[in-house]
Amino acid sequence: MPLARIRRAFLRPPALPPVAPERAPGALRAATFNIAHGRARWVSQLVVSRGRLEQHLDAIGTLAQRLDADFVALQETDTDAAWTSRIDQPRHVGVAADLQHIYRGHNSEMLRPWPLVYGNATLSRHEARRSEAVKFGRGRVGGKGFLQTEFEVDGAVLTLLNVHLDPLSDRRRRRQLEHVRRVVDDLDHATIVLGDFNSDLRVGRSLHAFAEHAGLCVATPGAGTQHTFEKLGRRRRLDFILGSRQVEFVATHVLPERLSDHLPLLADFQLR
């Protein structure tokens, strides 16, 4: 890859976030976005200054505000991590986005010799009735997991499961999704599972089997960008929004921008 292209990919400041598509009439809106610890397109957060991190997080917050979403699920977001100057990233983005309710699920909880506390966060316009974080495995650092948050919206109960799965092993992802499926099976109301699944929907893959066995519908983008992950010229769809039978998706969009190696995915939906 030519040096100039590498510099454009990793050193250029994030572009102004695009205006989000107009919300479907009468619909709720959920979005998911892996923000890559706020490093934008840089190779590692270890080489990004505090000032540039704050610039990136401000841009992510502006984007979240423009999305006009009721719920924003973030993955790879740091609460207290030495490698990102101990910035409380969910709070930083939530304040910028004017989403006052912030719920966290820490998949990494190492405090010494230096803090690495990060994971998933769900930002919302609505106050949750309950929130619970589930971490896969027992390790203190580098884990994955999901954040289960329950809301009451217009008299209906809605549970969001904000998921981040293993990036390397489909066998491990299958075990993790089996845990998520057991949670979904126990719920008798509207449920949305969204996040970074690190898997595509090909038959035989863990995500395809999970959606089929859990009876979940996949929100599918219409015209425009389809992939949600791009790195070194490779494009894949790794981020998804799935809903139970009580959820009807009416519009789905991937927004092309440069605030992470992932792209934000949003879906408008109605509760049946």
PDB file of C-alpha atoms in Angstrom:
ATOM      1  CA  MET A   1       0.000   0.000   0.000  1.00  0.00           C
ATOM      2  CA  PRO A   2       1.491   3.426  -0.942  1.00  0.00           C
ATOM      3  CA  LEU A   3       2.694   5.545   1.989  1.00  0.00           C
ATOM      4  CA  ALA A   4       0.399   8.420   1.035  1.00  0.00           C
ATOM      5  CA  ARG A   5      -2.641   6.134   1.221  1.00  0.00           C
ATOM      6  CA  ILE A   6      -1.589   4.852   4.650  1.00  0.00           C
ATOM      7  CA  ARG A   7      -1.214   8.423   5.896  1.00  0.00           C
ATOM      8  CA  ARG A   8      -4.668   9.327   4.572  1.00  0.00           C
ATOM      9  CA  ALA A   9      -6.174   6.256   6.220  1.00  0.00           C
ATOM     10  CA  PHE A  10      -4.703   6.675   9.676  1.00  0.00           C
ATOM     11  CA  LEU A  11      -3.465  10.230  10.162  1.00  0.00           C
ATOM     12  CA  ARG A  12      -6.278  12.339   8.728  1.00  0.00           C
ATOM     13  CA  PRO A  13      -8.635  13.790  11.365  1.00  0.00           C
ATOM     14  CA  PRO A  14     -12.158  12.373  11.378  1.00  0.00           C
ATOM     15  CA  ALA A  15     -14.533  13.952   8.915  1.00  0.00           C
ATOM     16  CA  LEU A  16     -17.659  15.753  10.092  1.00  0.00           C
ATOM     17  CA  PRO A  17     -20.274  13.082  10.827  1.00  0.00           C
ATOM     18  CA  PRO A  18     -22.946  12.788   8.132  1.00  0.00           C
ATOM     19  CA  VAL A  19     -26.553  13.742   8.693  1.00  0.00           C
ATOM     20  CA  ALA A  20     -28.504  10.609   9.638  1.00  0.00           C
ATOM     21  CA  PRO A  21     -31.430   9.393   7.526  1.00  0.00           C
ATOM     22  CA  GLU A  22     -34.813  10.743   8.548  1.00  0.00           C
ATOM     23  CA  ARG A  23     -36.499   8.576  11.148  1.00  0.00           C
ATOM     24  CA  ALA A  24     -39.463   6.485   9.993  1.00  0.00           C
ATOM     25  CA  PRO A  25     -42.734   8.035  11.256  1.00  0.00           C
ATOM     26  CA  GLY A  26     -43.768   6.750  14.665  1.00  0.00           C
ATOM     27  CA  ALA A  27     -40.711   4.515  14.999  1.00  0.00           C
ATOM     28  CA  LEU A  28     -38.118   4.058  17.690  1.00  0.00           C
ATOM     29  CA  ARG A  29     -34.450   4.048  16.650  1.00  0.00           C
ATOM     30  CA  ALA A  30     -31.539   1.910  17.870  1.00  0.00           C
ATOM     31  CA  ALA A  31     -27.932   2.168  16.740  1.00  0.00           C
ATOM     32  CA  THR A  32     -24.785   0.139  17.341  1.00  0.00           C
ATOM     33  CA  PHE A  33     -21.208   1.311  16.906  1.00  0.00           C
ATOM     34  CA  ASN A  34     -17.854  -0.207  17.877  1.00  0.00           C
ATOM     35  CA  ILE A  35     -15.842   2.960  18.591  1.00  0.00           C
ATOM     36  CA  ALA A  36     -12.444   1.200  18.839  1.00  0.00           C
ATOM     37  CA  HIS A  37     -11.484   2.883  22.143  1.00  0.00           C
ATOM     38  CA  GLY A  38     -11.836   6.293  20.487  1.00  0.00           C
ATOM     39  CA  ARG A  39      -8.748   5.875  18.326  1.00  0.00           C
ATOM     40  CA  ALA A  40     -10.636   6.489  15.045  1.00  0.00           C
ATOM     41  CA  ARG A  41      -8.549   5.114  12.147  1.00  0.00           C
ATOM     42  CA  TRP A  42      -5.241   5.007  13.987  1.00  0.00           C
ATOM     43  CA  VAL A  43      -3.548   1.626  14.289  1.00  0.00           C
ATOM     44  CA  SER A  44      -3.520   1.695  18.099  1.00  0.00           C
ATOM     45  CA  GLN A  45      -4.942   3.900  20.854  1.00  0.00           C
ATOM     46  CA  LEU A  46      -1.480   3.787  22.481  1.00  0.00           C
ATOM     47  CA  VAL A  47      -0.159   6.296  19.936  1.00  0.00           C
ATOM     48  CA  VAL A  48      -3.091   8.737  20.112  1.00  0.00           C
ATOM     49  CA  SER A  49      -2.737  11.832  22.302  1.00  0.00           C
ATOM     50  CA  ARG A  50      -5.354  12.792  24.859  1.00  0.00           C
ATOM     51  CA  GLY A  51      -6.276  15.856  22.821  1.00  0.00           C
ATOM     52  CA  ARG A  52      -6.853  13.829  19.679  1.00  0.00           C
ATOM     53  CA  LEU A  53      -8.826  11.202  21.615  1.00  0.00           C
ATOM     54  CA  GLU A  54     -11.114  13.932  22.944  1.00  0.00           C
ATOM     55  CA  GLN A  55     -11.511  15.258  19.407  1.00  0.00           C
ATOM     56  CA  HIS A  56     -12.532  11.802  18.197  1.00  0.00           C
ATOM     57  CA  LEU A  57     -14.965  11.316  21.105  1.00  0.00           C
ATOM     58  CA  ASP A  58     -16.523  14.728  20.455  1.00  0.00           C
ATOM     59  CA  ALA A  59     -17.077  13.684  16.833  1.00  0.00           C
ATOM     60  CA  ILE A  60     -18.629  10.379  17.948  1.00  0.00           C
ATOM     61  CA  GLY A  61     -20.909  12.283  20.328  1.00  0.00           C
ATOM     62  CA  THR A  62     -21.931  14.665  17.554  1.00  0.00           C
ATOM     63  CA  LEU A  63     -22.670  11.676  15.354  1.00  0.00           C
ATOM     64  CA  ALA A  64     -24.737  10.025  18.107  1.00  0.00           C
ATOM     65  CA  GLN A  65     -26.724  13.233  18.486  1.00  0.00           C
ATOM     66  CA  ARG A  66     -27.335  13.450  14.730  1.00  0.00           C
ATOM     67  CA  LEU A  67     -28.490   9.837  14.657  1.00  0.00           C
ATOM     68  CA  ASP A  68     -31.536  10.948  16.658  1.00  0.00           C
ATOM     69  CA  ALA A  69     -31.570   7.492  18.264  1.00  0.00           C
ATOM     70  CA  ASP A  70     -33.434   6.398  21.363  1.00  0.00           C
ATOM     71  CA  PHE A  71     -30.723   3.839  22.107  1.00  0.00           C
ATOM     72  CA  VAL A  72     -27.036   3.804  21.135  1.00  0.00           C
ATOM     73  CA  ALA A  73     -25.031   0.642  21.855  1.00  0.00           C
ATOM     74  CA  LEU A  74     -21.264   1.168  21.976  1.00  0.00           C
ATOM     75  CA  GLN A  75     -18.556  -1.479  22.039  1.00  0.00           C
ATOM     76  CA  GLU A  76     -14.833  -1.107  22.853  1.00  0.00           C
ATOM     77  CA  THR A  77     -15.491   1.934  24.992  1.00  0.00           C
ATOM     78  CA  ASP A  78     -13.211   2.736  27.933  1.00  0.00           C
ATOM     79  CA  THR A  79     -14.401   3.751  31.396  1.00  0.00           C
ATOM     80  CA  ASP A  80     -10.951   3.937  33.018  1.00  0.00           C
ATOM     81  CA  ALA A  81      -8.053   2.834  30.826  1.00  0.00           C
ATOM     82  CA  ALA A  82      -4.463   4.005  31.008  1.00  0.00           C
ATOM     83  CA  TRP A  83      -3.985   3.587  27.261  1.00  0.00           C
ATOM     84  CA  THR A  84      -6.649   6.264  26.588  1.00  0.00           C
ATOM     85  CA  SER A  85      -5.647   8.741  29.308  1.00  0.00           C
ATOM     86  CA  ARG A  86      -8.312   7.386  31.709  1.00  0.00           C
ATOM     87  CA  ILE A  87     -11.066   9.274  29.875  1.00  0.00           C
ATOM     88  CA  ASP A  88     -14.572   8.122  30.772  1.00  0.00           C
ATOM     89  CA  GLN A  89     -15.585   7.557  27.158  1.00  0.00           C
ATOM     90  CA  PRO A  90     -19.275   6.578  27.636  1.00  0.00           C
ATOM     91  CA  ARG A  91     -19.832   9.698  29.703  1.00  0.00           C
ATOM     92  CA  HIS A  92     -17.916  11.893  27.215  1.00  0.00           C
ATOM     93  CA  VAL A  93     -19.985  10.615  24.281  1.00  0.00           C
ATOM     94  CA  GLY A  94     -23.245  10.664  26.267  1.00  0.00           C
ATOM     95  CA  VAL A  95     -22.794  14.306  27.268  1.00  0.00           C
ATOM     96  CA  ALA A  96     -21.919  15.335  23.695  1.00  0.00           C
ATOM     97  CA  ALA A  97     -24.912  13.383  22.354  1.00  0.00           C
ATOM     98  CA  ASP A  98     -27.323  14.671  25.018  1.00  0.00           C
ATOM     99  CA  LEU A  99     -28.164  11.085  25.994  1.00  0.00           C
ATOM    100  CA  GLN A 100     -28.409  11.365  29.747  1.00  0.00           C
ATOM    101  CA  HIS A 101     -28.871   7.702  30.709  1.00  0.00           C
ATOM    102  CA  ILE A 102     -25.606   5.737  30.506  1.00  0.00           C
ATOM    103  CA  TYR A 103     -25.278   2.023  31.316  1.00  0.00           C
ATOM    104  CA  ARG A 104     -21.981   0.133  31.297  1.00  0.00           C
ATOM    105  CA  GLY A 105     -20.855  -3.444  31.013  1.00  0.00           C
ATOM    106  CA  HIS A 106     -17.156  -4.010  31.714  1.00  0.00           C
ATOM    107  CA  ASN A 107     -15.599  -6.931  29.848  1.00  0.00           C
ATOM    108  CA  SER A 108     -12.124  -5.961  31.045  1.00  0.00           C
ATOM    109  CA  GLU A 109     -11.685  -5.001  34.705  1.00  0.00           C
ATOM    110  CA  MET A 110      -7.959  -4.876  35.383  1.00  0.00           C
ATOM    111  CA  LEU A 111      -6.974  -2.166  37.887  1.00  0.00           C
ATOM    112  CA  ARG A 112      -3.286  -2.985  38.510  1.00  0.00           C
ATOM    113  CA  PRO A 113      -0.513  -2.483  37.595  1.00  0.00           C
ATOM    114  CA  TRP A 114      -2.364  -0.035  35.346  1.00  0.00           C
ATOM    115  CA  PRO A 115      -6.124   0.292  34.788  1.00  0.00           C
ATOM    116  CA  LEU A 116      -7.803  -1.286  31.762  1.00  0.00           C
ATOM    117  CA  VAL A 117     -11.533  -1.024  32.434  1.00  0.00           C
ATOM    118  CA  TYR A 118     -13.564  -1.147  29.236  1.00  0.00           C
ATOM    119  CA  GLY A 119     -16.356  -2.960  27.443  1.00  0.00           C
ATOM    120  CA  ASN A 120     -19.864  -2.118  26.245  1.00  0.00           C
ATOM    121  CA  ALA A 121     -22.074   0.862  27.021  1.00  0.00           C
ATOM    122  CA  THR A 122     -25.684   1.644  26.164  1.00  0.00           C
ATOM    123  CA  LEU A 123     -26.716   5.290  25.962  1.00  0.00           C
ATOM    124  CA  SER A 124     -30.418   6.080  26.045  1.00  0.00           C
ATOM    125  CA  ARG A 125     -33.065   8.764  26.131  1.00  0.00           C
ATOM    126  CA  HIS A 126     -35.073   6.467  28.380  1.00  0.00           C
ATOM    127  CA  GLU A 127     -34.241   5.448  31.925  1.00  0.00           C
ATOM    128  CA  ALA A 128     -33.734   1.696  32.315  1.00  0.00           C
ATOM    129  CA  ARG A 129     -35.750  -0.412  34.741  1.00  0.00           C
ATOM    130  CA  ARG A 130     -32.720  -2.665  35.197  1.00  0.00           C
ATOM    131  CA  SER A 131     -29.266  -3.214  33.758  1.00  0.00           C
ATOM    132  CA  GLU A 132     -26.911  -6.182  34.112  1.00  0.00           C
ATOM    133  CA  ALA A 133     -23.506  -6.886  32.618  1.00  0.00           C
ATOM    134  CA  VAL A 134     -22.435 -10.422  31.729  1.00  0.00           C
ATOM    135  CA  LYS A 135     -18.783 -11.171  31.004  1.00  0.00           C
ATOM    136  CA  PHE A 136     -17.741 -14.282  29.098  1.00  0.00           C
ATOM    137  CA  GLY A 137     -14.963 -16.048  30.983  1.00  0.00           C
ATOM    138  CA  ARG A 138     -13.122 -15.097  34.149  1.00  0.00           C
ATOM    139  CA  GLY A 139     -10.121 -13.154  32.872  1.00  0.00           C
ATOM    140  CA  ARG A 140      -9.516  -9.658  34.208  1.00  0.00           C
ATOM    141  CA  VAL A 141      -8.449  -8.165  30.890  1.00  0.00           C
ATOM    142  CA  GLY A 142      -9.338  -8.452  27.209  1.00  0.00           C
ATOM    143  CA  GLY A 143     -12.661 -10.223  27.659  1.00  0.00           C
ATOM    144  CA  LYS A 144     -15.951 -10.022  25.782  1.00  0.00           C
ATOM    145  CA  GLY A 145     -19.519  -9.993  27.008  1.00  0.00           C
ATOM    146  CA  PHE A 146     -22.947  -8.418  26.770  1.00  0.00           C
ATOM    147  CA  LEU A 147     -24.917  -5.729  28.559  1.00  0.00           C
ATOM    148  CA  GLN A 148     -28.593  -6.486  29.211  1.00  0.00           C
ATOM    149  CA  THR A 149     -30.753  -3.392  29.733  1.00  0.00           C
ATOM    150  CA  GLU A 150     -34.507  -3.351  30.197  1.00  0.00           C
ATOM    151  CA  PHE A 151     -36.701  -0.337  29.405  1.00  0.00           C
ATOM    152  CA  GLU A 152     -40.359   0.575  29.462  1.00  0.00           C
ATOM    153  CA  VAL A 153     -41.307   2.647  26.416  1.00  0.00           C
ATOM    154  CA  ASP A 154     -44.875   3.844  25.839  1.00  0.00           C
ATOM    155  CA  GLY A 155     -46.183   1.141  28.142  1.00  0.00           C
ATOM    156  CA  ALA A 156     -44.266  -1.698  26.470  1.00  0.00           C
ATOM    157  CA  VAL A 157     -41.237  -3.524  27.857  1.00  0.00           C
ATOM    158  CA  LEU A 158     -38.125  -3.665  25.671  1.00  0.00           C
ATOM    159  CA  THR A 159     -34.834  -5.419  26.466  1.00  0.00           C
ATOM    160  CA  LEU A 160     -31.610  -4.535  24.646  1.00  0.00           C
ATOM    161  CA  LEU A 161     -28.683  -6.948  24.638  1.00  0.00           C
ATOM    162  CA  ASN A 162     -25.540  -5.047  23.648  1.00  0.00           C
ATOM    163  CA  VAL A 163     -23.095  -7.741  22.506  1.00  0.00           C
ATOM    164  CA  HIS A 164     -19.377  -7.978  21.717  1.00  0.00           C
ATOM    165  CA  LEU A 165     -18.079 -11.421  20.721  1.00  0.00           C
ATOM    166  CA  ASP A 166     -14.693 -13.081  20.349  1.00  0.00           C
ATOM    167  CA  PRO A 167     -12.820 -11.934  17.199  1.00  0.00           C
ATOM    168  CA  LEU A 168     -10.758 -15.079  16.584  1.00  0.00           C
ATOM    169  CA  SER A 169     -12.733 -18.297  17.107  1.00  0.00           C
ATOM    170  CA  ASP A 170     -16.155 -19.162  15.692  1.00  0.00           C
ATOM    171  CA  ARG A 171     -16.299 -22.092  18.118  1.00  0.00           C
ATOM    172  CA  ARG A 172     -15.863 -19.647  20.998  1.00  0.00           C
ATOM    173  CA  ARG A 173     -18.453 -17.295  19.492  1.00  0.00           C
ATOM    174  CA  ARG A 174     -20.876 -20.216  19.268  1.00  0.00           C
ATOM    175  CA  ARG A 175     -20.495 -20.841  23.020  1.00  0.00           C
ATOM    176  CA  GLN A 176     -20.937 -17.154  23.772  1.00  0.00           C
ATOM    177  CA  LEU A 177     -24.064 -16.928  21.629  1.00  0.00           C
ATOM    178  CA  GLU A 178     -25.506 -19.985  23.335  1.00  0.00           C
ATOM    179  CA  HIS A 179     -25.338 -17.986  26.568  1.00  0.00           C
ATOM    180  CA  VAL A 180     -27.089 -15.054  24.880  1.00  0.00           C
ATOM    181  CA  ARG A 181     -29.731 -17.381  23.417  1.00  0.00           C
ATOM    182  CA  ARG A 182     -30.624 -18.736  26.845  1.00  0.00           C
ATOM    183  CA  VAL A 183     -31.242 -15.174  28.013  1.00  0.00           C
ATOM    184  CA  VAL A 184     -33.391 -14.415  24.947  1.00  0.00           C
ATOM    185  CA  ASP A 185     -35.407 -17.602  25.437  1.00  0.00           C
ATOM    186  CA  ASP A 186     -36.299 -16.527  28.986  1.00  0.00           C
ATOM    187  CA  LEU A 187     -37.742 -13.195  27.836  1.00  0.00           C
ATOM    188  CA  ASP A 188     -41.416 -12.927  26.898  1.00  0.00           C
ATOM    189  CA  HIS A 189     -41.378  -9.358  25.583  1.00  0.00           C
ATOM    190  CA  ALA A 190     -39.754  -7.319  22.809  1.00  0.00           C
ATOM    191  CA  THR A 191     -36.010  -7.957  22.588  1.00  0.00           C
ATOM    192  CA  ILE A 192     -33.265  -6.486  20.425  1.00  0.00           C
ATOM    193  CA  VAL A 193     -29.799  -8.046  20.221  1.00  0.00           C
ATOM    194  CA  LEU A 194     -27.249  -5.721  18.652  1.00  0.00           C
ATOM    195  CA  GLY A 195     -23.548  -5.113  18.543  1.00  0.00           C
ATOM    196  CA  ASP A 196     -20.257  -6.364  17.136  1.00  0.00           C
ATOM    197  CA  PHE A 197     -20.615 -10.110  16.520  1.00  0.00           C
ATOM    198  CA  ASN A 198     -17.244 -10.509  14.773  1.00  0.00           C
ATOM    199  CA  SER A 199     -19.057 -12.900  12.427  1.00  0.00           C
ATOM    200  CA  ASP A 200     -21.055 -12.748   9.242  1.00  0.00           C
ATOM    201  CA  LEU A 201     -24.397 -14.388   8.490  1.00  0.00           C
ATOM    202  CA  ARG A 202     -23.206 -17.197   6.239  1.00  0.00           C
ATOM    203  CA  VAL A 203     -24.948 -20.521   6.711  1.00  0.00           C
ATOM    204  CA  GLY A 204     -22.969 -22.662   9.125  1.00  0.00           C
ATOM    205  CA  ARG A 205     -21.502 -19.709  11.012  1.00  0.00           C
ATOM    206  CA  SER A 206     -22.313 -19.098  14.669  1.00  0.00           C
ATOM    207  CA  LEU A 207     -24.412 -15.985  14.072  1.00  0.00           C
ATOM    208  CA  HIS A 208     -26.620 -17.644  11.455  1.00  0.00           C
ATOM    209  CA  ALA A 209     -27.306 -20.567  13.796  1.00  0.00           C
ATOM    210  CA  PHE A 210     -28.006 -18.204  16.700  1.00  0.00           C
ATOM    211  CA  ALA A 211     -30.538 -16.111  14.765  1.00  0.00           C
ATOM    212  CA  GLU A 212     -32.285 -19.227  13.502  1.00  0.00           C
ATOM    213  CA  HIS A 213     -32.476 -21.025  16.859  1.00  0.00           C
ATOM    214  CA  ALA A 214     -33.462 -17.894  18.814  1.00  0.00           C
ATOM    215  CA  GLY A 215     -36.145 -16.982  16.252  1.00  0.00           C
ATOM    216  CA  LEU A 216     -34.727 -13.517  15.650  1.00  0.00           C
ATOM    217  CA  CYS A 217     -35.208 -11.341  12.570  1.00  0.00           C
ATOM    218  CA  VAL A 218     -32.168  -9.541  11.138  1.00  0.00           C
ATOM    219  CA  ALA A 219     -32.460  -5.856  10.283  1.00  0.00           C
ATOM    220  CA  THR A 220     -31.141  -5.606   6.716  1.00  0.00           C
ATOM    221  CA  PRO A 221     -29.809  -2.358   5.221  1.00  0.00           C
ATOM    222  CA  GLY A 222     -31.479  -1.123   2.053  1.00  0.00           C
ATOM    223  CA  ALA A 223     -29.606   0.655  -0.729  1.00  0.00           C
ATOM    224  CA  GLY A 224     -26.164   2.045  -0.048  1.00  0.00           C
ATOM    225  CA  THR A 225     -23.309   0.820   2.142  1.00  0.00           C
ATOM    226  CA  GLN A 226     -23.655  -2.789   3.316  1.00  0.00           C
ATOM    227  CA  HIS A 227     -20.375  -3.507   5.121  1.00  0.00           C
ATOM    228  CA  THR A 228     -19.796  -2.350   8.706  1.00  0.00           C
ATOM    229  CA  PHE A 229     -16.051  -3.011   9.044  1.00  0.00           C
ATOM    230  CA  GLU A 230     -13.141  -1.861   6.930  1.00  0.00           C
ATOM    231  CA  LYS A 231      -9.453  -2.374   7.543  1.00  0.00           C
ATOM    232  CA  LEU A 232      -6.550  -2.304   5.085  1.00  0.00           C
ATOM    233  CA  GLY A 233      -8.947  -2.497   2.157  1.00  0.00           C
ATOM    234  CA  ARG A 234     -10.912  -5.467   3.519  1.00  0.00           C
ATOM    235  CA  ARG A 235     -14.651  -4.927   3.948  1.00  0.00           C
ATOM    236  CA  ARG A 236     -16.961  -7.146   6.002  1.00  0.00           C
ATOM    237  CA  ARG A 237     -20.316  -6.990   7.729  1.00  0.00           C
ATOM    238  CA  LEU A 238     -19.675  -7.833  11.387  1.00  0.00           C
ATOM    239  CA  ASP A 239     -22.215  -5.622  13.169  1.00  0.00           C
ATOM    240  CA  PHE A 240     -25.896  -6.521  13.306  1.00  0.00           C
ATOM    241  CA  ILE A 241     -29.240  -5.635  14.855  1.00  0.00           C
ATOM    242  CA  LEU A 242     -31.658  -8.521  15.452  1.00  0.00           C
ATOM    243  CA  GLY A 243     -35.164  -8.450  16.905  1.00  0.00           C
ATOM    244  CA  SER A 244     -37.706 -10.817  18.430  1.00  0.00           C
ATOM    245  CA  ARG A 245     -41.177 -11.362  16.952  1.00  0.00           C
ATOM    246  CA  GLN A 246     -42.500  -8.374  18.928  1.00  0.00           C
ATOM    247  CA  VAL A 247     -40.152  -6.066  16.969  1.00  0.00           C
ATOM    248  CA  GLU A 248     -40.852  -4.912  13.417  1.00  0.00           C
ATOM    249  CA  PHE A 249     -37.936  -3.278  11.601  1.00  0.00           C
ATOM    250  CA  VAL A 250     -39.069  -0.579   9.173  1.00  0.00           C
ATOM    251  CA  ALA A 251     -35.736   0.873   7.992  1.00  0.00           C
ATOM    252  CA  THR A 252     -32.046   0.017   8.420  1.00  0.00           C
ATOM    253  CA  HIS A 253     -28.978   2.034   7.422  1.00  0.00           C
ATOM    254  CA  VAL A 254     -25.184   1.799   7.558  1.00  0.00           C
ATOM    255  CA  LEU A 255     -23.574   5.235   7.786  1.00  0.00           C
ATOM    256  CA  PRO A 256     -20.250   5.595   5.936  1.00  0.00           C
ATOM    257  CA  GLU A 257     -17.790   7.707   7.952  1.00  0.00           C
ATOM    258  CA  ARG A 258     -14.287   7.593   9.412  1.00  0.00           C
ATOM    259  CA  LEU A 259     -14.689   7.598  13.196  1.00  0.00           C
ATOM    260  CA  SER A 260     -13.576   3.969  13.698  1.00  0.00           C
ATOM    261  CA  ASP A 261     -12.645   0.869  11.721  1.00  0.00           C
ATOM    262  CA  HIS A 262     -16.338  -0.019  12.156  1.00  0.00           C
ATOM    263  CA  LEU A 263     -19.290   1.876  10.717  1.00  0.00           C
ATOM    264  CA  PRO A 264     -22.401   2.746  12.734  1.00  0.00           C
ATOM    265  CA  LEU A 265     -25.500   0.692  12.000  1.00  0.00           C
ATOM    266  CA  LEU A 266     -28.974   1.968  12.852  1.00  0.00           C
ATOM    267  CA  ALA A 267     -32.476   0.545  12.619  1.00  0.00           C
ATOM    268  CA  ASP A 268     -35.905   2.116  12.975  1.00  0.00           C
ATOM    269  CA  PHE A 269     -38.451  -0.222  14.518  1.00  0.00           C
ATOM    270  CA  GLN A 270     -41.906  -0.472  15.993  1.00  0.00           C
ATOM    271  CA  LEU A 271     -43.110  -2.617  18.864  1.00  0.00           C
ATOM    272  CA  ARG A 272     -45.954  -4.972  18.044  1.00  0.00           C
TER     273      ARG A 272
END
